[in-house]
CSV table of C-alpha atoms in Angstrom, one decimal:
chain,number,residue,atom,x,y,z
A,1,MET,CA,92.4,69.7,86.1
A,2,SER,CA,91.8,71.7,89.2
A,3,THR,CA,93.2,75.2,89.7
A,4,ALA,CA,93.9,77.1,92.9
A,5,SER,CA,91.5,79.8,93.7
A,6,ARG,CA,91.8,82.9,95.8
A,7,PRO,CA,90.2,82.4,99.2
A,8,ARG,CA,87.1,84.4,99.5
A,9,ALA,CA,87.5,87.6,101.6
A,10,PRO,CA,85.3,87.5,104.7
A,11,ARG,CA,82.1,89.4,104.4
A,12,ARG,CA,82.2,92.9,105.9
A,13,ALA,CA,79.9,95.9,106.1
A,14,PRO,CA,80.4,98.3,103.2
A,15,GLU,CA,81.9,101.1,105.3
A,16,GLU,CA,84.2,98.7,107.0
A,17,ARG,CA,85.4,97.3,103.6
A,18,ARG,CA,85.8,100.8,102.3
A,19,ALA,CA,87.9,101.8,105.3
A,20,ALA,CA,90.1,98.6,104.9
A,21,ILE,CA,90.7,99.5,101.3
A,22,ALA,CA,91.6,103.1,102.2
A,23,ASP,CA,94.0,101.8,104.9
A,24,ALA,CA,95.6,99.4,102.3
A,25,ALA,CA,96.0,102.3,99.8
A,26,ARG,CA,97.8,104.4,102.4
A,27,ALA,CA,100.0,101.5,103.4
A,28,VAL,CA,101.0,101.0,99.7
A,29,ALA,CA,101.7,104.7,99.3
A,30,LEU,CA,103.9,104.9,102.4
A,31,ALA,CA,105.8,101.7,101.5
A,32,ASP,CA,106.2,102.0,97.7
A,33,GLY,CA,105.0,105.5,96.7
A,34,LEU,CA,101.8,107.0,95.4
A,35,GLY,CA,102.6,105.7,91.9
A,36,ALA,CA,102.4,102.1,93.3
A,37,VAL,CA,98.8,102.6,94.4
A,38,THR,CA,97.1,100.4,91.8
A,39,LEU,CA,94.1,98.1,91.8
A,40,ARG,CA,96.3,95.0,92.1
A,41,ALA,CA,98.7,96.4,94.8
A,42,VAL,CA,95.8,97.7,97.0
A,43,ALA,CA,93.9,94.4,96.5
A,44,ALA,CA,97.0,92.4,97.5
A,45,ARG,CA,97.5,94.5,100.6
A,46,ALA,CA,93.9,94.3,101.6
A,47,GLY,CA,93.6,90.6,100.9
A,48,VAL,CA,90.8,91.0,98.4
A,49,ALA,CA,90.2,90.7,94.6
A,50,PRO,CA,91.1,93.7,92.4
A,51,ALA,CA,87.4,93.8,91.3
A,52,LEU,CA,86.4,94.5,94.9
A,53,VAL,CA,88.8,97.4,95.1
A,54,ALA,CA,87.4,98.7,91.8
A,55,HIS,CA,83.9,98.4,93.2
A,56,TYR,CA,84.6,100.4,96.4
A,57,ALA,CA,86.9,102.9,94.6
A,58,ASP,CA,83.8,104.1,92.8
A,59,ASP,CA,85.3,107.5,92.1
A,60,GLY,CA,88.2,105.9,90.3
A,61,MET,CA,91.8,105.2,91.0
A,62,ASP,CA,92.8,108.9,90.8
A,63,ALA,CA,90.5,109.6,93.7
A,64,LEU,CA,91.8,106.6,95.7
A,65,VAL,CA,95.4,107.9,95.2
A,66,ALA,CA,94.3,111.4,96.3
A,67,ASP,CA,92.5,110.0,99.4
A,68,ALA,CA,95.6,108.0,100.3
A,69,PHE,CA,97.8,111.1,100.1
A,70,ALA,CA,95.3,113.2,102.1
A,71,GLY,CA,95.0,110.6,104.8
A,72,ILE,CA,98.8,110.3,105.2
A,73,VAL,CA,99.6,114.0,105.4
A,74,ALA,CA,96.5,114.9,107.5
A,75,ARG,CA,97.6,112.4,110.1
A,76,GLU,CA,101.1,114.0,110.1
A,77,LEU,CA,99.5,117.4,110.4
A,78,ASP,CA,97.5,116.3,113.5
A,79,GLU,CA,100.7,114.9,115.1
A,80,VAL,CA,102.7,118.1,114.4
A,81,THR,CA,99.9,120.3,115.6
A,82,ALA,CA,99.9,118.5,118.9
A,83,ILE,CA,103.7,118.9,119.2
A,84,VAL,CA,103.5,122.6,118.4
A,85,ALA,CA,100.6,123.1,120.9
A,86,GLY,CA,102.6,121.5,123.7
A,87,ALA,CA,105.8,123.5,123.0
A,88,GLY,CA,104.8,126.6,125.0
A,89,ASP,CA,105.8,130.1,123.7
A,90,PRO,CA,105.9,130.9,119.9
A,91,ARG,CA,109.6,130.6,119.6
A,92,ALA,CA,109.6,127.2,121.1
A,93,ALA,CA,106.7,126.2,119.0
A,94,LEU,CA,108.5,127.3,115.8
A,95,ALA,CA,111.6,125.4,116.9
A,96,ALA,CA,109.6,122.3,117.7
A,97,LEU,CA,107.9,122.4,114.3
A,98,ILE,CA,111.1,122.7,112.4
A,99,ARG,CA,113.0,120.1,114.4
A,100,THR,CA,110.1,117.7,114.0
A,101,LEU,CA,109.9,118.1,110.2
A,102,ALA,CA,113.6,118.4,109.5
A,103,SER,CA,114.8,115.5,111.6
A,104,GLY,CA,114.7,113.0,108.8
A,105,GLU,CA,112.3,110.7,110.8
A,106,ARG,CA,109.4,111.6,108.5
A,107,ASP,CA,111.1,111.1,105.2
A,108,GLU,CA,108.4,108.5,104.1
A,109,VAL,CA,105.8,111.3,104.3
A,110,THR,CA,108.2,113.8,102.6
A,111,ALA,CA,108.5,111.3,99.8
A,112,VAL,CA,104.7,111.1,99.5
A,113,TRP,CA,104.6,114.9,99.3
A,114,VAL,CA,107.3,115.1,96.6
A,115,GLU,CA,105.6,112.4,94.5
A,116,ALA,CA,102.2,114.1,94.9
A,117,TRP,CA,103.5,117.4,93.5
A,118,ALA,CA,104.7,115.5,90.4
A,119,LEU,CA,101.7,113.2,89.9
A,120,GLY,CA,99.3,116.1,90.6
A,121,ARG,CA,100.1,117.6,87.3
A,122,ARG,CA,98.0,114.8,85.6
A,123,ASN,CA,95.7,113.9,88.4
A,124,ASP,CA,93.2,116.6,89.2
A,125,ALA,CA,91.8,114.9,92.3
A,126,LEU,CA,95.4,114.6,93.7
A,127,ALA,CA,96.2,118.2,92.8
A,128,ALA,CA,93.1,119.4,94.7
A,129,ALA,CA,94.1,117.3,97.7
A,130,VAL,CA,97.6,118.7,97.6
A,131,ARG,CA,96.3,122.3,97.6
A,132,THR,CA,93.9,121.6,100.5
A,133,GLN,CA,96.7,120.0,102.6
A,134,MET,CA,99.2,122.8,101.8
A,135,ASP,CA,96.6,125.4,102.9
A,136,ALA,CA,96.1,123.5,106.2
A,137,TRP,CA,99.9,123.4,106.8
A,138,GLN,CA,100.2,127.1,106.0
A,139,ARG,CA,97.5,127.8,108.5
A,140,LEU,CA,99.4,126.0,111.2
A,141,VAL,CA,102.6,127.9,110.5
A,142,GLN,CA,100.8,131.2,110.2
A,143,ASP,CA,99.2,130.6,113.6
A,144,VAL,CA,102.6,130.2,115.1
A,145,VAL,CA,103.9,133.3,113.4
A,146,GLU,CA,100.8,135.4,114.4
A,147,ALA,CA,101.2,134.2,118.0
A,148,GLY,CA,104.8,135.4,117.9
A,149,LEU,CA,103.7,138.7,116.5
A,150,ALA,CA,101.3,139.1,119.4
A,151,THR,CA,104.0,138.4,122.0
A,152,ARG,CA,106.5,140.5,120.0
A,153,ASP,CA,108.8,137.5,119.6
A,154,PHE,CA,108.6,137.9,115.8
A,155,ARG,CA,108.7,141.0,113.7
A,156,VAL,CA,107.4,140.5,110.1
A,157,ALA,CA,104.9,142.4,108.1
A,158,ASP,CA,103.1,139.5,106.4
A,159,ALA,CA,102.4,136.5,108.5
A,160,ALA,CA,100.8,134.5,105.7
A,161,GLY,CA,103.7,135.2,103.3
A,162,ALA,CA,106.2,134.3,106.1
A,163,ALA,CA,104.4,131.0,106.6
A,164,TRP,CA,104.6,130.2,102.9
A,165,GLN,CA,108.3,130.9,102.9
A,166,VAL,CA,108.9,128.7,106.0
A,167,LEU,CA,107.1,125.8,104.4
A,168,ALA,CA,109.0,126.3,101.1
A,169,MET,CA,112.3,126.1,103.0
A,170,ILE,CA,111.2,123.0,104.9
A,171,ASP,CA,109.9,121.3,101.8
A,172,GLY,CA,113.0,122.2,99.8
A,173,THR,CA,115.5,120.9,102.3
A,174,GLY,CA,113.3,117.8,102.9
A,175,ALA,CA,113.3,116.9,99.2
A,176,GLN,CA,117.1,117.4,99.2
A,177,GLY,CA,117.4,115.1,102.2
A,178,LEU,CA,115.6,112.3,100.3
A,179,VAL,CA,118.6,112.0,98.0
A,180,ARG,CA,121.0,112.6,100.9
A,181,TRP,CA,122.2,115.9,99.4
A,182,GLY,CA,123.7,118.0,102.2
A,183,ALA,CA,123.7,115.0,104.4
A,184,GLY,CA,126.6,116.2,106.5
A,185,SER,CA,124.7,119.3,107.7
A,186,ASP,CA,122.1,119.7,110.4
A,187,ARG,CA,118.9,120.7,108.5
A,188,SER,CA,117.2,121.8,111.7
A,189,ALA,CA,119.9,124.2,112.7
A,190,LEU,CA,120.2,125.7,109.2
A,191,LEU,CA,116.4,126.1,108.9
A,192,LEU,CA,116.1,127.6,112.4
A,193,ARG,CA,118.8,130.2,111.7
A,194,ALA,CA,117.2,131.2,108.4
A,195,VAL,CA,113.6,131.3,109.7
A,196,GLU,CA,114.6,133.3,112.8
A,197,GLY,CA,116.4,135.8,110.7
A,198,MET,CA,113.4,136.1,108.4
A,199,LEU,CA,111.0,136.6,111.3
A,200,GLY,CA,113.3,139.0,113.1
A,201,ALA,CA,113.4,136.7,116.1
């Protein structure tokens, strides 16, 4: 009796194969969540055998999940950094940052963040990646606040602390938006009023 066999994946250079598996892991995470990043799911997305994913994920699945998270949120950071840089003065930059993140158009990435905070309790590699990416986001917001202090658009004693508070508000309202709590309100307007008051704008 003959049985159907999986078609052999075309041969690729190791780095090309590793990149394809990383791309597949990010795609699974965005579509179905970080918890869905398994050997079988990544293999199916990449069109390879699970054993090949295991071979290239030589640091283990925890590291593959962490790398998928880091790749997704680093890409968003690059996009938002470009938006902020093109906004002009510090007040416009702050408004652009908040409107971009609170619009609801990036809820897939927000969901990845929320899941990463939860899964990071038991995945040390993911927890480390979360801390690194949160530091990078705080640096972006802090740069905007410091620019506003230099132009006297903002008045606040602790730029780093203010950046942390801004991110906490964005993250909190973003998580609420995932379950459509407060869906009738404009998150951007609420956040802008709160942040401007905090910064003395």
